[in-house]
Coordinates of C-alpha atoms in Angstrom, one line a residue:
M155 CA 31.1 13.0 -4.1
P156 CA 30.4 11.8 -7.7
T157 CA 27.3 13.3 -9.3
H158 CA 24.5 11.1 -10.5
S159 CA 21.3 11.9 -12.4
V160 CA 18.5 12.1 -9.8
P161 CA 16.7 8.7 -9.6
R162 CA 12.9 8.7 -9.1
P163 CA 12.7 12.5 -9.9
E164 CA 8.9 12.7 -10.1
Y165 CA 6.8 14.6 -7.4
P166 CA 6.2 12.0 -4.6
R167 CA 2.9 13.3 -3.3
P168 CA 0.7 13.8 -6.4
Q169 CA -2.6 14.4 -4.5
F170 CA -1.2 17.5 -2.6
V171 CA 1.2 19.3 -4.9
R172 CA 3.1 22.5 -4.1
R173 CA 5.1 24.4 -6.7
D174 CA 8.3 24.7 -4.7
W175 CA 10.1 21.6 -3.7
L176 CA 13.6 19.9 -3.9
N177 CA 14.2 16.3 -4.5
L178 CA 17.0 14.9 -2.4
N179 CA 17.3 11.5 -4.1
G180 CA 20.7 10.8 -5.5
A181 CA 24.2 10.3 -3.9
W182 CA 24.3 10.3 -0.1
Q183 CA 27.2 9.4 2.1
F184 CA 26.5 6.0 3.7
E185 CA 27.9 3.6 6.3
T186 CA 26.8 0.3 7.7
D187 CA 26.8 0.1 11.5
R188 CA 26.5 -3.6 12.3
G189 CA 27.0 -3.2 16.0
D190 CA 24.6 -0.2 16.3
S191 CA 27.4 1.7 18.1
G192 CA 27.6 4.6 15.6
L193 CA 26.2 7.2 18.0
E194 CA 28.9 6.3 20.6
R195 CA 31.6 6.3 17.9
G196 CA 30.6 9.8 16.7
L197 CA 29.1 9.0 13.3
P198 CA 26.7 12.0 13.4
G199 CA 29.6 14.4 13.4
R200 CA 31.9 13.0 10.7
E201 CA 32.0 12.1 7.0
L202 CA 30.7 8.5 6.2
R203 CA 32.9 6.0 4.4
D204 CA 30.7 4.9 1.5
E205 CA 28.2 6.2 -1.0
I206 CA 24.6 5.1 -1.7
L207 CA 22.1 6.0 -4.3
V208 CA 18.9 7.1 -2.5
P209 CA 16.0 6.1 -2.6
F210 CA 17.2 2.5 -3.2
P211 CA 17.7 0.4 -0.1
P212 CA 21.3 -0.8 0.6
E213 CA 20.4 -4.5 0.0
S214 CA 19.4 -3.6 -3.6
E215 CA 21.6 -3.6 -6.7
L216 CA 20.4 -0.1 -7.7
S217 CA 21.7 1.4 -4.4
G218 CA 25.3 0.6 -5.4
I219 CA 25.7 -1.3 -2.1
G220 CA 24.1 -4.6 -2.6
D221 CA 24.7 -5.9 1.0
T222 CA 22.0 -8.6 1.7
D223 CA 23.3 -9.5 5.2
F224 CA 21.5 -8.3 8.3
L225 CA 22.0 -4.6 8.7
H226 CA 21.1 -3.7 12.2
A227 CA 21.8 0.0 11.7
V228 CA 22.7 2.2 8.8
W229 CA 23.7 5.8 8.5
Y230 CA 23.2 8.5 5.8
R231 CA 24.6 11.9 5.5
R232 CA 24.1 14.7 3.0
A233 CA 25.1 18.4 3.0
L234 CA 22.8 20.7 1.0
T235 CA 22.2 24.3 0.1
L236 CA 18.6 25.6 0.1
P237 CA 17.3 27.8 -2.7
A238 CA 17.8 31.5 -1.9
D239 CA 14.1 32.2 -2.6
W240 CA 13.0 29.9 0.2
A241 CA 14.3 32.4 2.8
G242 CA 11.6 33.4 5.4
R243 CA 9.6 30.2 5.0
R244 CA 9.6 27.1 7.1
V245 CA 11.4 24.1 5.5
L246 CA 9.9 20.6 5.9
L247 CA 12.0 17.6 5.3
H248 CA 9.9 14.7 4.1
F249 CA 10.7 10.9 4.1
G250 CA 8.4 8.7 2.0
A251 CA 9.4 5.6 4.0
V252 CA 12.5 4.4 6.0
D253 CA 12.8 1.0 7.5
H254 CA 12.4 0.7 10.4
D255 CA 13.3 2.9 13.5
T256 CA 14.6 6.3 12.3
T257 CA 16.3 9.3 13.9
V258 CA 17.1 12.4 11.9
W259 CA 19.5 15.2 12.7
A260 CA 20.0 18.5 11.0
D261 CA 23.3 20.3 11.7
G262 CA 23.7 17.9 14.7
R263 CA 20.3 18.7 16.2
E264 CA 17.7 15.9 16.4
V265 CA 14.7 16.9 14.4
A266 CA 12.6 13.7 14.1
R267 CA 12.1 10.2 15.3
H268 CA 9.8 7.6 13.6
R269 CA 9.0 4.0 14.0
G270 CA 7.8 2.0 11.1
G271 CA 9.1 1.0 7.7
F272 CA 6.1 1.7 5.5
T273 CA 4.7 5.1 6.2
P274 CA 5.9 8.7 5.7
F275 CA 7.1 11.2 8.3
T276 CA 8.2 14.8 8.3
A277 CA 10.9 16.9 10.1
D278 CA 10.3 20.6 10.5
L279 CA 13.8 22.1 10.2
G280 CA 12.7 25.4 11.8
D281 CA 15.4 27.9 12.2
I282 CA 18.1 25.4 11.4
A283 CA 17.5 26.1 7.7
D284 CA 17.7 29.9 8.0
G285 CA 21.4 30.0 7.0
G286 CA 20.7 28.3 3.7
E287 CA 23.1 25.4 4.3
V288 CA 22.3 22.3 6.4
V289 CA 23.8 18.8 6.9
I290 CA 21.2 16.0 7.2
T291 CA 22.1 12.9 9.1
V292 CA 19.9 9.8 9.2
R293 CA 20.2 6.6 11.3
A294 CA 17.9 3.7 10.6
R295 CA 17.8 0.7 12.9
D296 CA 16.3 -2.6 11.7
S297 CA 16.2 -5.4 14.3
R298 CA 16.0 -9.0 13.2
S299 CA 14.0 -10.1 16.3
G300 CA 10.9 -9.1 18.2
P301 CA 7.6 -8.0 16.8
Q302 CA 8.0 -5.6 13.9
A303 CA 5.8 -5.0 10.8
R304 CA 8.2 -6.4 8.2
G305 CA 5.8 -7.5 5.4
K306 CA 7.6 -10.2 3.2
Q307 CA 11.1 -9.5 4.4
A308 CA 12.9 -12.7 5.4
V309 CA 14.0 -13.2 9.0
R310 CA 16.4 -15.9 8.0
Y311 CA 19.6 -15.0 6.2
A312 CA 18.5 -16.2 2.8
N313 CA 15.2 -15.9 0.9
H314 CA 12.8 -18.7 1.5
D315 CA 9.3 -19.8 0.6
C316 CA 7.3 -16.5 0.2
N317 CA 9.8 -14.3 2.1
Y318 CA 12.2 -12.1 0.2
T319 CA 15.4 -10.1 0.5
R320 CA 15.2 -7.6 3.4
V321 CA 15.0 -3.8 3.0
T322 CA 16.7 -1.5 5.4
G323 CA 16.8 2.3 5.6
I324 CA 15.6 4.8 3.1
W325 CA 13.5 3.2 0.3
Q326 CA 11.2 6.0 -0.9
T327 CA 11.9 9.6 -2.0
V328 CA 13.4 12.1 0.4
W329 CA 12.5 15.7 -0.4
L330 CA 12.2 19.3 0.9
E331 CA 9.4 21.7 0.8
P332 CA 9.1 25.3 2.0
V333 CA 5.8 26.5 3.6
P334 CA 4.6 29.7 5.2
E335 CA 4.3 29.9 9.0
V336 CA 0.6 29.2 8.7
H337 CA -0.1 26.7 5.9
L338 CA -2.4 24.1 4.5
R339 CA -2.0 20.5 5.6
R340 CA -3.0 17.5 3.7
P341 CA -6.8 17.6 2.8
R342 CA -9.4 14.9 3.3
I343 CA -11.5 14.6 0.2
T344 CA -14.8 12.7 0.6
P345 CA -16.9 12.0 -2.5
D346 CA -20.6 12.1 -2.1
L347 CA -22.1 10.5 -5.2
A348 CA -25.7 10.5 -3.9
G349 CA -25.4 14.3 -3.3
S350 CA -23.3 14.9 -6.4
A351 CA -20.7 16.7 -4.3
F352 CA -17.3 16.6 -2.6
H353 CA -16.8 17.3 1.1
L354 CA -13.5 18.7 1.9
E355 CA -11.7 19.0 5.2
L356 CA -8.7 21.4 5.0
P357 CA -6.5 21.0 8.1
L358 CA -4.3 24.1 8.9
S359 CA -1.1 24.5 10.9
G360 CA -2.8 27.3 12.8
N361 CA -5.4 30.1 12.6
R362 CA -5.0 33.8 11.9
P363 CA -7.6 36.6 12.1
G364 CA -9.3 37.2 8.8
H365 CA -7.8 34.1 7.0
R366 CA -10.1 32.1 4.6
V367 CA -9.8 28.9 2.7
R368 CA -11.0 28.4 -0.9
A369 CA -11.4 25.4 -3.1
V370 CA -12.0 25.4 -6.9
L371 CA -13.1 22.2 -8.7
S372 CA -12.5 22.0 -12.4
D373 CA -12.7 19.6 -15.4
A374 CA -11.5 19.8 -18.9
S375 CA -14.1 22.4 -19.7
G376 CA -13.1 24.7 -16.9
E377 CA -14.4 25.6 -13.4
V378 CA -17.2 23.3 -12.0
A379 CA -17.6 24.6 -8.5
R380 CA -16.0 26.7 -5.8
A381 CA -16.4 27.3 -2.1
E382 CA -14.9 29.4 0.6
A383 CA -15.0 29.4 4.4
R384 CA -13.5 31.2 7.3
A385 CA -10.1 29.8 8.4
D386 CA -9.8 31.8 11.6
L387 CA -12.0 29.6 13.8
D388 CA -11.7 25.9 13.0
L389 CA -8.4 24.0 12.8
A390 CA -9.9 22.0 9.9
P391 CA -12.4 24.2 8.0
R392 CA -14.9 22.2 5.9
L393 CA -16.0 23.0 2.4
H394 CA -18.8 21.6 0.2
L395 CA -18.5 21.5 -3.6
T396 CA -21.6 20.6 -5.5
V397 CA -21.2 19.2 -9.0
P398 CA -24.0 20.3 -11.4
D399 CA -25.8 17.5 -13.2
D400 CA -24.4 18.6 -16.6
R401 CA -20.8 18.3 -15.2
R402 CA -21.3 15.2 -13.2
R403 CA -19.0 12.3 -14.3
E404 CA -18.6 9.2 -12.1
W405 CA -15.2 7.6 -11.5
S406 CA -15.2 4.0 -12.5
P407 CA -12.9 1.4 -14.0
E408 CA -14.5 2.1 -17.4
D409 CA -14.2 5.8 -17.0
P410 CA -11.7 6.9 -14.3
H411 CA -12.5 10.5 -14.5
L412 CA -10.6 12.8 -12.1
Y413 CA -11.6 16.4 -11.3
A414 CA -8.8 18.9 -10.7
L415 CA -8.9 20.6 -7.4
R416 CA -7.1 23.8 -6.3
L417 CA -6.8 24.6 -2.6
E418 CA -5.9 28.1 -1.3
L419 CA -5.3 29.8 2.0
L420 CA -6.0 33.6 1.8
D421 CA -5.2 36.3 4.3
A422 CA -7.5 39.1 5.5
G423 CA -6.7 41.2 2.5
G424 CA -7.4 38.4 0.0
H425 CA -3.8 37.7 -0.7
L426 CA -2.6 34.2 -1.3
V427 CA -0.8 32.7 1.7
D428 CA -0.5 29.1 0.6
S429 CA -1.8 26.9 -2.2
A430 CA -1.7 23.3 -3.5
E431 CA -3.1 21.3 -6.4
S432 CA -5.0 18.1 -5.9
Y433 CA -7.7 16.0 -7.7
A434 CA -10.8 14.0 -6.8
G435 CA -12.9 11.1 -8.2
L436 CA -16.7 11.0 -7.7
R437 CA -17.6 7.5 -6.7
A438 CA -19.3 5.5 -4.0
V439 CA -18.6 2.1 -2.4
G440 CA -21.5 0.3 -0.7
L441 CA -22.8 -3.1 0.5
R442 CA -26.0 -4.8 -0.5
G443 CA -26.6 -8.3 0.7
K444 CA -23.6 -10.3 -0.4
A445 CA -22.4 -7.7 -3.0
V446 CA -19.9 -4.9 -2.8
L447 CA -21.2 -2.1 -4.9
L448 CA -19.3 0.5 -6.9
N449 CA -21.5 3.5 -7.7
G450 CA -24.6 1.5 -6.8
R451 CA -24.0 -1.6 -8.8
P452 CA -22.1 -4.9 -8.2
V453 CA -18.7 -5.0 -9.8
F454 CA -17.1 -8.4 -9.5
Q455 CA -13.6 -7.8 -8.1
R456 CA -11.2 -9.7 -10.3
L457 CA -8.1 -8.9 -8.2
V458 CA -4.6 -10.0 -8.3
L459 CA -2.1 -10.2 -5.5
D460 CA 0.6 -7.6 -6.1
Q461 CA 3.7 -7.8 -3.8
G462 CA 5.4 -4.8 -5.2
W463 CA 8.9 -6.2 -5.4
Y464 CA 11.5 -5.6 -8.2
P465 CA 14.7 -7.6 -9.0
D466 CA 17.0 -4.6 -8.9
G467 CA 15.2 -2.2 -6.5
L468 CA 13.5 -4.7 -4.1
M469 CA 10.6 -2.8 -2.5
T470 CA 11.5 0.3 -4.5
A471 CA 10.4 0.6 -8.1
P472 CA 13.3 1.5 -10.4
T473 CA 11.2 4.1 -12.2
D474 CA 7.8 5.7 -12.1
E475 CA 7.1 4.0 -15.4
A476 CA 7.6 0.6 -13.7
L477 CA 4.7 1.4 -11.4
V478 CA 2.5 2.2 -14.4
R479 CA 3.6 -1.0 -16.2
D480 CA 2.5 -3.2 -13.3
I481 CA -1.0 -1.9 -13.5
E482 CA -1.0 -2.2 -17.3
L483 CA 0.1 -5.8 -17.1
A484 CA -2.6 -6.7 -14.6
L485 CA -5.3 -5.0 -16.8
E486 CA -4.0 -6.8 -19.9
A487 CA -4.4 -10.1 -18.1
G488 CA -8.1 -9.3 -17.3
F489 CA -7.7 -8.2 -13.7
N490 CA -9.6 -5.0 -12.6
G491 CA -7.7 -4.4 -9.4
A492 CA -5.3 -5.7 -6.8
R493 CA -4.7 -6.5 -3.2
L494 CA -1.5 -4.4 -2.5
H495 CA -0.1 -7.2 -0.4
Q496 CA 2.1 -7.0 2.7
K497 CA 3.3 -3.6 1.9
V498 CA 2.1 0.0 1.9
F499 CA 2.7 0.9 -1.7
E500 CA 4.2 4.3 -2.5
E501 CA 1.7 7.0 -3.2
R502 CA 2.5 7.3 -6.9
F503 CA 1.2 3.8 -7.4
L504 CA -2.1 4.9 -6.1
Y505 CA -2.0 8.0 -8.3
H506 CA -1.6 5.8 -11.3
A507 CA -4.4 3.5 -10.1
D508 CA -6.6 6.5 -9.8
R509 CA -5.8 7.6 -13.4
L510 CA -6.2 4.1 -14.9
G511 CA -9.4 3.0 -13.0
Y512 CA -7.6 0.2 -11.1
L513 CA -9.4 -1.0 -8.0
V514 CA -7.2 -1.6 -5.0
W515 CA -7.4 -2.7 -1.4
G516 CA -5.2 -0.6 0.9
E517 CA -3.3 -3.0 3.1
F518 CA -0.4 -3.2 5.6
G519 CA 2.8 -5.2 5.8
D520 CA 1.8 -6.8 9.2
W521 CA 3.9 -10.0 9.0
G522 CA 6.6 -9.9 11.7
C523 CA 4.6 -10.2 14.9
E524 CA 5.2 -14.0 15.1
V525 CA 7.3 -14.4 18.3
G526 CA 6.8 -18.0 19.1
G527 CA 5.3 -19.3 22.3
S528 CA 2.1 -21.2 22.6
S529 CA -0.1 -21.5 19.6
G530 CA -2.7 -19.5 21.5
D531 CA -0.5 -16.5 21.9
N532 CA 2.1 -16.8 19.2
Q533 CA 1.4 -13.4 17.5
Q534 CA 2.0 -10.2 19.4
P535 CA 1.7 -7.1 17.4
D536 CA 2.4 -3.9 19.4
A537 CA 1.1 -0.4 19.4
S538 CA 3.4 0.6 16.5
Y539 CA 1.1 -1.4 14.2
V540 CA -1.8 0.8 15.0
A541 CA 0.3 4.0 14.7
Q542 CA 1.7 3.0 11.3
W543 CA -1.7 2.0 10.0
L544 CA -3.2 5.4 11.1
E545 CA -0.4 7.1 9.1
A546 CA -1.2 5.0 6.1
L547 CA -4.9 5.8 6.4
E548 CA -4.2 9.5 6.7
R549 CA -2.0 9.5 3.6
D550 CA -4.3 7.5 1.4
Y551 CA -7.8 8.4 2.4
S552 CA -8.6 10.6 -0.6
H553 CA -7.6 8.1 -3.4
P554 CA -10.7 7.0 -5.3
S555 CA -9.0 3.8 -6.5
I556 CA -9.0 2.4 -2.9
I557 CA -12.3 0.6 -2.4
G558 CA -11.5 -1.2 0.9
W559 CA -9.1 -1.5 3.8
C560 CA -7.4 -4.5 5.2
P561 CA -5.0 -3.9 8.1
L562 CA -4.0 -7.5 8.8
N563 CA -3.3 -10.7 6.9
E564 CA -3.2 -14.4 7.9
T565 CA -3.0 -13.8 11.6
Y566 CA -3.1 -17.5 12.4
Q567 CA -3.7 -17.8 16.1
K568 CA -6.2 -20.1 17.8
L569 CA -9.3 -18.7 19.5
H570 CA -9.6 -19.4 23.2
D571 CA -11.0 -17.7 26.3
R572 CA -8.2 -15.2 26.9
I573 CA -7.9 -11.8 25.3
T574 CA -4.5 -11.7 23.7
A575 CA -2.4 -8.9 22.2
L576 CA -3.6 -10.1 18.8
D577 CA -7.2 -9.7 19.8
A578 CA -6.6 -6.2 21.2
V579 CA -4.6 -4.9 18.2
T580 CA -6.9 -6.5 15.7
R581 CA -9.8 -4.6 17.2
A582 CA -7.8 -1.4 17.6
M583 CA -6.8 -1.5 13.9
F584 CA -10.4 -2.2 12.9
L585 CA -11.8 0.6 15.0
A586 CA -9.1 3.0 14.0
T587 CA -9.9 2.3 10.3
K588 CA -13.7 2.9 10.9
A589 CA -13.0 6.1 12.8
M590 CA -10.7 7.4 10.1
D591 CA -13.0 6.4 7.2
T592 CA -16.7 5.7 7.3
T593 CA -17.0 5.5 3.5
R594 CA -15.2 2.2 2.7
P595 CA -15.7 -1.4 3.9
V596 CA -13.1 -2.8 6.3
I597 CA -12.0 -6.4 6.7
D598 CA -10.5 -7.0 10.1
A599 CA -7.9 -9.6 8.9
S600 CA -7.6 -11.3 5.5
G601 CA -7.7 -15.0 5.4
Y602 CA -7.4 -16.4 8.9
A603 CA -8.1 -14.8 12.2
H604 CA -11.4 -12.9 11.9
R605 CA -11.6 -11.7 15.5
V606 CA -14.0 -8.7 15.1
A607 CA -17.6 -9.8 15.0
E608 CA -18.8 -6.7 13.1
T609 CA -16.2 -6.9 10.3
D610 CA -17.8 -5.6 7.1
I611 CA -16.2 -8.3 4.9
Y612 CA -15.4 -12.0 5.5
D613 CA -13.0 -14.0 3.5
S614 CA -10.8 -17.0 3.2
H615 CA -7.5 -18.2 1.6
H616 CA -7.3 -21.6 -0.1
Y617 CA -4.8 -22.9 -2.5
E618 CA -6.5 -26.1 -3.6
Q619 CA -5.4 -26.8 -7.1
D620 CA -8.1 -29.2 -8.4
P621 CA -11.1 -27.2 -9.6
E622 CA -13.7 -29.8 -8.7
T623 CA -12.4 -30.2 -5.1
F624 CA -12.2 -26.4 -4.9
R625 CA -15.9 -26.2 -6.0
E626 CA -16.9 -28.5 -3.2
L627 CA -14.9 -26.6 -0.6
M628 CA -16.6 -23.3 -1.7
S629 CA -20.1 -24.7 -2.0
G630 CA -21.2 -23.9 1.5
L631 CA -21.5 -20.1 1.0
A632 CA -24.9 -20.5 -0.6
K633 CA -26.1 -22.1 2.7
G634 CA -24.4 -19.4 4.9
D635 CA -21.7 -21.9 5.8
P636 CA -18.6 -20.8 3.8
F637 CA -15.2 -22.2 3.9
V638 CA -13.3 -20.7 6.9
N639 CA -9.6 -21.1 7.5
A640 CA -8.8 -23.1 10.7
H641 CA -5.8 -24.8 12.3
E642 CA -4.9 -28.2 10.9
S643 CA -6.2 -29.7 14.1
G644 CA -9.6 -28.2 13.5
A645 CA -9.1 -25.5 16.2
L646 CA -10.8 -22.2 15.2
Y647 CA -8.9 -19.1 14.3
S648 CA -12.0 -16.9 13.6
L649 CA -15.4 -15.9 15.0
P650 CA -18.3 -17.4 13.1
Y651 CA -19.4 -16.0 9.7
A652 CA -22.3 -13.7 10.1
G653 CA -23.6 -13.3 6.5
Q654 CA -21.2 -10.6 5.3
P655 CA -20.1 -10.1 1.7
Y656 CA -17.6 -12.9 1.2
F657 CA -14.7 -13.5 -1.2
V658 CA -11.7 -15.8 -1.6
S659 CA -9.0 -13.3 -1.2
E660 CA -6.1 -15.7 -2.0
F661 CA -6.3 -18.7 -4.3
G662 CA -4.4 -20.2 -7.3
G663 CA -0.7 -19.6 -6.9
I664 CA -0.2 -22.1 -9.7
W665 CA 3.4 -23.1 -9.7
W666 CA 4.7 -22.7 -13.2
D667 CA 8.1 -21.7 -14.7
P668 CA 9.1 -23.2 -18.0
E669 CA 12.8 -23.2 -17.4
A670 CA 12.6 -24.6 -13.9
A671 CA 10.2 -27.3 -15.1
A672 CA 12.7 -28.4 -17.7
A673 CA 15.7 -28.2 -15.4
Q674 CA 14.4 -29.7 -12.2
S675 CA 13.2 -33.2 -11.3
G676 CA 10.8 -33.9 -8.5
E677 CA 9.5 -31.1 -6.3
D678 CA 12.7 -29.2 -5.3
R679 CA 11.4 -25.9 -3.9
T680 CA 14.7 -24.2 -3.2
E681 CA 15.0 -22.4 -6.5
S682 CA 11.4 -22.6 -7.7
W683 CA 8.4 -22.6 -5.5
G684 CA 4.6 -22.4 -5.8
Y685 CA 1.4 -23.9 -4.4
G686 CA 0.5 -27.5 -4.9
E687 CA 1.9 -29.7 -7.5
R688 CA 3.7 -27.9 -10.4
V689 CA 1.8 -28.1 -13.7
R690 CA 3.6 -30.1 -16.4
D691 CA 3.1 -27.6 -19.2
E692 CA 1.4 -24.3 -20.1
E693 CA -1.7 -26.1 -21.3
E694 CA -2.2 -27.6 -17.9
F695 CA -1.8 -24.1 -16.3
H696 CA -4.6 -22.7 -18.4
A697 CA -6.9 -25.6 -17.7
R698 CA -6.3 -25.2 -14.0
F699 CA -6.5 -21.4 -14.0
S700 CA -9.7 -21.4 -16.0
G701 CA -11.3 -24.1 -13.8
L702 CA -10.5 -22.3 -10.5
T703 CA -11.7 -18.9 -11.6
A704 CA -14.9 -20.4 -13.1
V705 CA -15.8 -21.8 -9.7
L706 CA -15.8 -18.3 -8.1
L707 CA -17.2 -16.4 -11.1
A708 CA -20.2 -18.8 -11.1
D709 CA -21.0 -18.4 -7.4
R710 CA -23.9 -15.9 -7.1
D711 CA -22.9 -15.2 -3.5
M712 CA -19.2 -14.4 -4.2
F713 CA -18.4 -10.7 -4.8
G714 CA -14.8 -11.2 -6.0
Y715 CA -11.5 -13.1 -5.8
C716 CA -7.8 -12.4 -5.6
Y717 CA -5.5 -14.6 -7.6
T718 CA -1.9 -15.2 -6.4
Q719 CA 0.0 -13.5 -8.0
L720 CA 0.9 -10.9 -10.6
T721 CA 4.6 -11.7 -11.0
D722 CA 7.1 -14.2 -9.8
V723 CA 9.1 -12.9 -6.9
F724 CA 12.6 -14.4 -6.5
Q725 CA 12.0 -18.2 -5.8
E726 CA 8.2 -17.9 -5.6
Q727 CA 7.4 -18.7 -9.2
N728 CA 3.7 -18.6 -9.4
G729 CA 3.2 -15.3 -11.2
I730 CA 1.3 -14.5 -14.3
Y731 CA 4.5 -12.7 -15.4
R732 CA 8.1 -13.2 -14.7
F733 CA 9.9 -11.3 -12.0
D734 CA 11.4 -9.0 -14.6
R735 CA 7.9 -8.5 -15.9
G736 CA 8.6 -10.6 -19.0
T737 CA 6.0 -12.9 -20.6
K738 CA 5.8 -16.5 -19.6
L739 CA 2.2 -17.3 -20.5
D740 CA -0.4 -16.6 -23.2
V741 CA -2.0 -13.7 -21.4
T742 CA -4.9 -13.5 -23.8
R743 CA -6.1 -16.9 -22.5
V744 CA -5.7 -15.7 -18.9
R745 CA -7.8 -12.7 -19.8
A746 CA -10.5 -14.7 -21.5
A747 CA -10.9 -17.0 -18.6
Q748 CA -11.6 -14.0 -16.3
L749 CA -13.9 -12.0 -18.4
R750 CA -16.7 -14.5 -18.3
P751 CA -19.8 -12.9 -16.7
A752 CA -19.9 -13.1 -12.9
A753 CA -23.0 -14.4 -11.3
I754 CA -23.3 -11.8 -8.7
E755 CA -23.2 -9.0 -11.3
E756 CA -26.1 -10.7 -13.1
T757 CA -28.2 -11.2 -10.0
G758 CA -27.5 -7.7 -8.7
G759 CA -26.3 -8.9 -5.3
T760 CA -29.8 -9.2 -3.9
Q761 CA -29.0 -12.1 -1.6
E762 CA -29.6 -11.5 2.1
G763 CA -26.8 -10.2 4.2
P764 CA -26.4 -9.3 7.9
A765 CA -29.0 -7.0 9.4

C-alpha cells in the first residue's frame, strides 16, 4: 500500500497519557459492503479492494473515498507489526469513535463489538499479539432506518435544513497501547474547591498483594501534594490531595490554571508497575437561586452553538490546530463557551477547552429516535442511548471545562397519560448522569420535552428575529412563568417550570451570507438556509444580533444564552464565521454586543429558586 504521513498524529487521550503507544491512523485497506453481505462473502479473510485514510470517514474528501451515498456496511483491514519492546505486556486496541455498530477481529478472532457512533471502546488483543504481527479487521454497520443516535447526519440522500452529510465507520483516531497485566484504568478526578483539594478514584484492572497507588500533584514551581494508598484491597483506591493556600490557584475563564498530575502503581517492593500523566483544574460549579455559579460567583454563560463539522473532514477535524482555532474564533467573537451540539466531541477538543478556559456543556448526538407514529409516541430512543451516554460521561468526567451535562435535545413529543419510551429513556439518562456525577448541573433535555420534574436546569429554544417581540416572549421569567416550548396546537411537551435556573439555550440563527444574498431572490432555502427572514445587509445583522443579545443580558433572572451558531455548516448559513472558518462579519462588533454587563452578574443571582 502507498505510504502517507500519519494524519492526526497527536496523542488522543490527553488526560490519561502513557509513554508507549502506537498511532494507527493512515492508510488502511477499505471496501464498501452495500448489501451487508461481507461476512458471508469472506471479507474478513481476504485483502480489501480500496484504500482509505483513517481517521477520516469514507464520505469525506480527506478520506480519499468521498462516497456520500448510504453506506450500510464498510470494512477496514490493516496488518501491523508491534514494537519488540512491547513483548510480555497486554496490548489494547483503542477506537476513538466508529459509526455505528462495530465488530473487530484480530487475526480472524473476534475481539470487540460496540454499538454507538460517538464514544470510545477498546479491544484487548490478549495472546493474539504475542507473535508481534497481527491483522486487524473492522466492520462498521450504519443503518438508515430505526432509532439510532445520529446527531445531525441526514437520513435523506442529500443534505437538507440543519442536517448534514452522513458519517460512517472510523472517524476518530485508532491506536495501540501496551499495559502490564495489572494496570491503572482511567482515573476520576473531582475538584473540591471548598476543601482546597482533589479527590481521586484510581480504578485498577485487578489487585495484587502489596501493591500501592501514588499520586503526585505539581505546578510550575514543583510538587504541590502527594498521596498514597493500598491497592491490594479496593478495586478503585481513593486518594486525597490537599492544595496548600500558597499554591492554590482556581481554574476559571480568566485564569485556566491546570495542575500536572502523575499517577503510579507500585508493587510490594516499591517498583513501578504502571504510570500515567494527567492534569486537573480546581474549580466548583454551583446553583444559587436563578444563577449558575462558577467558583462561587455568577458567570453569565455567553455560549455559542458549535456543531463540530468541517468541509473536508465532516465530523473529523482535519488537524488538531483546527480544534484550537474553533475555540479561538469563539473567544474572539465574545463567547466564553459553547454547547457542543448533537455530537460527542473528540477528547482533544476538551483538552484545549481546559487549557484555554472555555466553558462547555457536554452533550450527546441524540437525534435519530424519530420513528413516526402518533405525535404522542413519535420518539423511541432505546437502551443504546443510555449506554453510549454513560461511556461519554466516563470519558469526560474529569475535564474542568465541562460545567454541565445535557443528554437530550429537542425531544418534541406531547405529554399525555401514558409512560412512553421517551419518558423512560429521558429519566434513565438523567439519573445515569446524576449517578455518575454529583458535581455538575444536569438538564434533562434541551429546548423541548422537559420530562424530569427535578431537572437542575430549565430552558427553551426560540428563533424570534425581532428584538422587541423576543423581549415580550421572554418577559414572563421574572414572574416565574417563562417561555416554554410547546406544540403549535398548544399541547404541552414539558412538565411545568419549577423555578430552576433558566436560559435560552438556542436563539438567533440569523440568516446571513453576503454571496447568497446577492445571488438569490426571494427565500430559496435549498442552497442557503437560516432562521426567519434573511437580513438585507451586514448592518441589519448587527442591529438584530445586538438587540437579541441585549434582551437576555438585561434579564436579571437569566443565567446565560446560546447563540446559533459558530460557523455556517453546508447549506445552513447562519454562522458568525463561514464554513471554512473564514470571516464574513465584523467580529469586533459581535464581541462588543456581548461584552455588555449581564444583569445576573450584577445582582449576584440572589433571586429565589426551587427549594
